[in-house]
């Protein structure tokens, strides 16, 4: 028996690192971490630190005033890169740049020199982090004072509020709307109607989405409107409250926060509830340097050798061979590796060995235990961690491999004492909690790897699936990647029939590699006998030298051409059971090495459901310095009862996604029915070639004169983006589902409703929501027309579309000369209704609905001479014909004697006939029916009349018969 599986994966990352926890103590924030990127200039370190301190000190005073004296900034830690020489450094820290709350770095690939906040969640929720480019700290900015800009971004990051102003060229959140006050003036989309002299709108034509704010400018276009001062709080000290907030303008904040003001949202946040005013305090700063990242160069394998590790065929063989393979081939040159095993006690198998020669590698690999012990079922993980720390000698990391078939309650965090420990749970039962291991990993910024107890029936009993062999190797490579940054390209594929496997390994040609490569063929021990394997490079040349294990053969060597199609031909005397192959090549550069970062609305270990909400999954695809848009991304989540939910993740600003094209793909986690452990697999590909790469040199977000670049409904690309190339990625992650899963979710909310008018018809377009939030197909759409007096007219449509598809509804406005506030909501098959959409406003004049008058005829064109002559001739001919007609009518009784009549009927041209005239035909039976007198049948002595070649004799009365017959 064999499995047919095809998957392609590039270097993987399990989760997006979580930012440091910030708390409130004594009306001041504590624990805020600001980190400086290593990609900046070391020579400017002191200037960066001074700029950060000045910005936060100024921001603290503004925050204190804006929160009515309740909050300010207290203890702040500034982290400078490893190895930098800076003043004021006091101690070290292991909080890396990607775990800081505020990150200072180079120009961003999307937002350029503008500060921005990654906030993919809903109203009132914590964001991921803030990002400030170095230019904002060092150069003059048109955005406002640095302190006020920081408070602006802090409000989005900490309290989950959004912009209360519109964005130029944004179709959903425009800079201005029409007032419908009879004057058709422009109305700004901001939180107050206060006027500021000298502030104007400039618009491109009549398209309101193109209007933008020009502060302190002279009127230049004739399109003007009053507007509040700059939205970045440079001249205000208070957040918009219920008195200054305008609830009916189309802003992102109004949509996501249910039209509540910014201050109303902030007041309900735990930071401020129950607090009272206190004197303002200035923040205190501590500068620390990031610890030297040497953990990846020193590691100890901590291996569980209790009897459960040997249960099932190949369970231990896969672990043994994966560790040996890592030591022999995959570990980077110069790495120091040790070995510790444990049951209820721990044993040092080997001290640290430097992997700098083949003999050293082979010596250490030979010490990996061939089988688990049979002494005891009990195990002491904490004792094993303690022994591993002794072998490390004070620095480095531990890779713990242990089964997770039942729960354990040891205090593993205390045993680690700050040493990074990477738990690899193999085999793992999905219904068994791994919370203690997650806490162990979280304590040092590591990740947990789950390898399920996946068995295959081969006819002679169950064996561990070769998928687990591949997964073990991938875990070790992933840990090396995350701790050393040495990215490996991995492709996994299999295609077997009977006793042959023809495996093609396609390596992208647009990626640069070092010449060294590894090709690894994985199989069960039953398949290992009698195998014949040939590996060929893209030129067809057999390549590589190999060494064998019970569950794999490794080919290693060098090639002049890496990109292209490698082939692996595998044959065997009998049929295969379970075979896979993997091509591994060390990347020479970062280009082309995409990875998937996955995180959730809280974290993957707290996928929490409430009575009316589901957790949200987020993913990004990129290479660190840039990100991929227009990719196809899906998440497959399997709960502890083996229920599977396949989720489409979108980056279009609809459904769970807050901002389109920002590189964050989002989906609500629905479709599960069981809480507890869960596995999360994310797959991404280039979407048939549509995926594009956003880089710093092809920046997307436009920045207008007021600096309003982030973030409306969509990030708008100013230039054609380069292709992201061809790629297929997968990422395996572990999760924990908590809370109570509701039996049904309402349909999602429409967030991109647009409208246009054609006479009295309104054309509505929007992206279809799902039957359950953002997945599936709703049963009905309701279009709600609301008047200013709050009366509502509803139009319903059952013509629904699958979530993510474009919907167009054309209907009549209920009335004319009435302003309608139009929203759309969806209803599911269980009659549960979703939230109302964003609002559009339309009004049609009654005069516009009346039947339009018929257009007047075109004015006559002057006639030429030829036309006049033609008309005269035509009139003369008409009169002649009319006279002839009257003359013939007057002499209708003697037509045959008239020369004119004879000419018209051509009788004067015919020769007279001398032959004997024929007798008239007998009368027809219908003659009496038409009221004609009967024919006598006796000839008349009047002269004959020639008529249509038939001669009749008779008097005047006989002519009626002649006329009838002819």
Tab-separated table of C-alpha atoms in Angstrom, residues 172 652-655 747-756 762-770 778 780-784 795-811 822-827 835 837-838 840:
chain	number	residue	atom	x	y	z
A	172	UNK	CA	-15.577	53.429	0.666
A	652	UNK	CA	-9.477	42.416	0.061
A	653	UNK	CA	-10.767	44.462	3.002
A	654	UNK	CA	-13.948	42.384	3.385
A	655	UNK	CA	-15.137	39.788	5.873
A	747	UNK	CA	-23.738	35.969	7.965
A	748	UNK	CA	-20.793	38.309	7.665
A	749	UNK	CA	-21.016	42.045	7.308
A	750	UNK	CA	-20.792	43.887	4.006
A	751	UNK	CA	-18.050	46.507	4.328
A	752	UNK	CA	-17.651	47.732	0.751
A	753	UNK	CA	-21.151	48.796	-0.340
A	754	UNK	CA	-21.124	51.275	-3.240
A	755	UNK	CA	-23.950	52.946	-5.123
A	756	UNK	CA	-24.751	54.850	-8.299
A	762	UNK	CA	-30.084	52.688	-7.742
A	763	UNK	CA	-27.265	50.291	-8.613
A	764	UNK	CA	-25.665	48.679	-5.563
A	765	UNK	CA	-22.463	46.635	-5.667
A	766	UNK	CA	-20.696	44.838	-2.819
A	767	UNK	CA	-18.625	41.772	-1.987
A	768	UNK	CA	-20.816	38.874	-0.896
A	769	UNK	CA	-20.629	37.949	2.788
A	770	UNK	CA	-20.851	34.318	3.857
A	778	UNK	CA	-26.035	33.523	2.491
A	780	UNK	CA	-30.916	36.411	1.241
A	781	UNK	CA	-29.816	40.026	0.975
A	782	UNK	CA	-31.961	42.831	2.383
A	783	UNK	CA	-31.508	46.356	1.040
A	784	UNK	CA	-32.700	48.858	3.636
A	795	UNK	CA	-36.091	45.329	-0.754
A	796	UNK	CA	-35.050	41.647	-0.588
A	797	UNK	CA	-33.142	39.549	-3.075
A	798	UNK	CA	-32.684	35.774	-3.018
A	799	UNK	CA	-30.082	35.835	-5.797
A	800	UNK	CA	-27.033	35.375	-3.594
A	801	UNK	CA	-23.393	34.644	-4.321
A	802	UNK	CA	-20.644	32.684	-2.601
A	803	UNK	CA	-18.618	34.704	-0.114
A	804	UNK	CA	-16.003	36.828	-1.834
A	805	UNK	CA	-17.896	37.193	-5.121
A	806	UNK	CA	-19.144	40.529	-6.471
A	807	UNK	CA	-22.884	41.185	-6.103
A	808	UNK	CA	-24.877	43.736	-8.117
A	809	UNK	CA	-28.455	44.699	-7.184
A	810	UNK	CA	-30.508	47.113	-9.307
A	811	UNK	CA	-33.743	48.420	-7.819
A	822	UNK	CA	-28.954	52.732	2.223
A	823	UNK	CA	-27.465	49.649	3.878
A	824	UNK	CA	-27.376	45.947	3.056
A	825	UNK	CA	-27.571	42.991	5.414
A	826	UNK	CA	-27.517	39.238	4.775
A	827	UNK	CA	-29.673	36.505	6.284
A	835	UNK	CA	-24.891	43.258	10.778
A	837	UNK	CA	-23.222	47.245	5.990
A	838	UNK	CA	-21.467	50.517	5.585
A	840	UNK	CA	-24.330	54.995	1.248
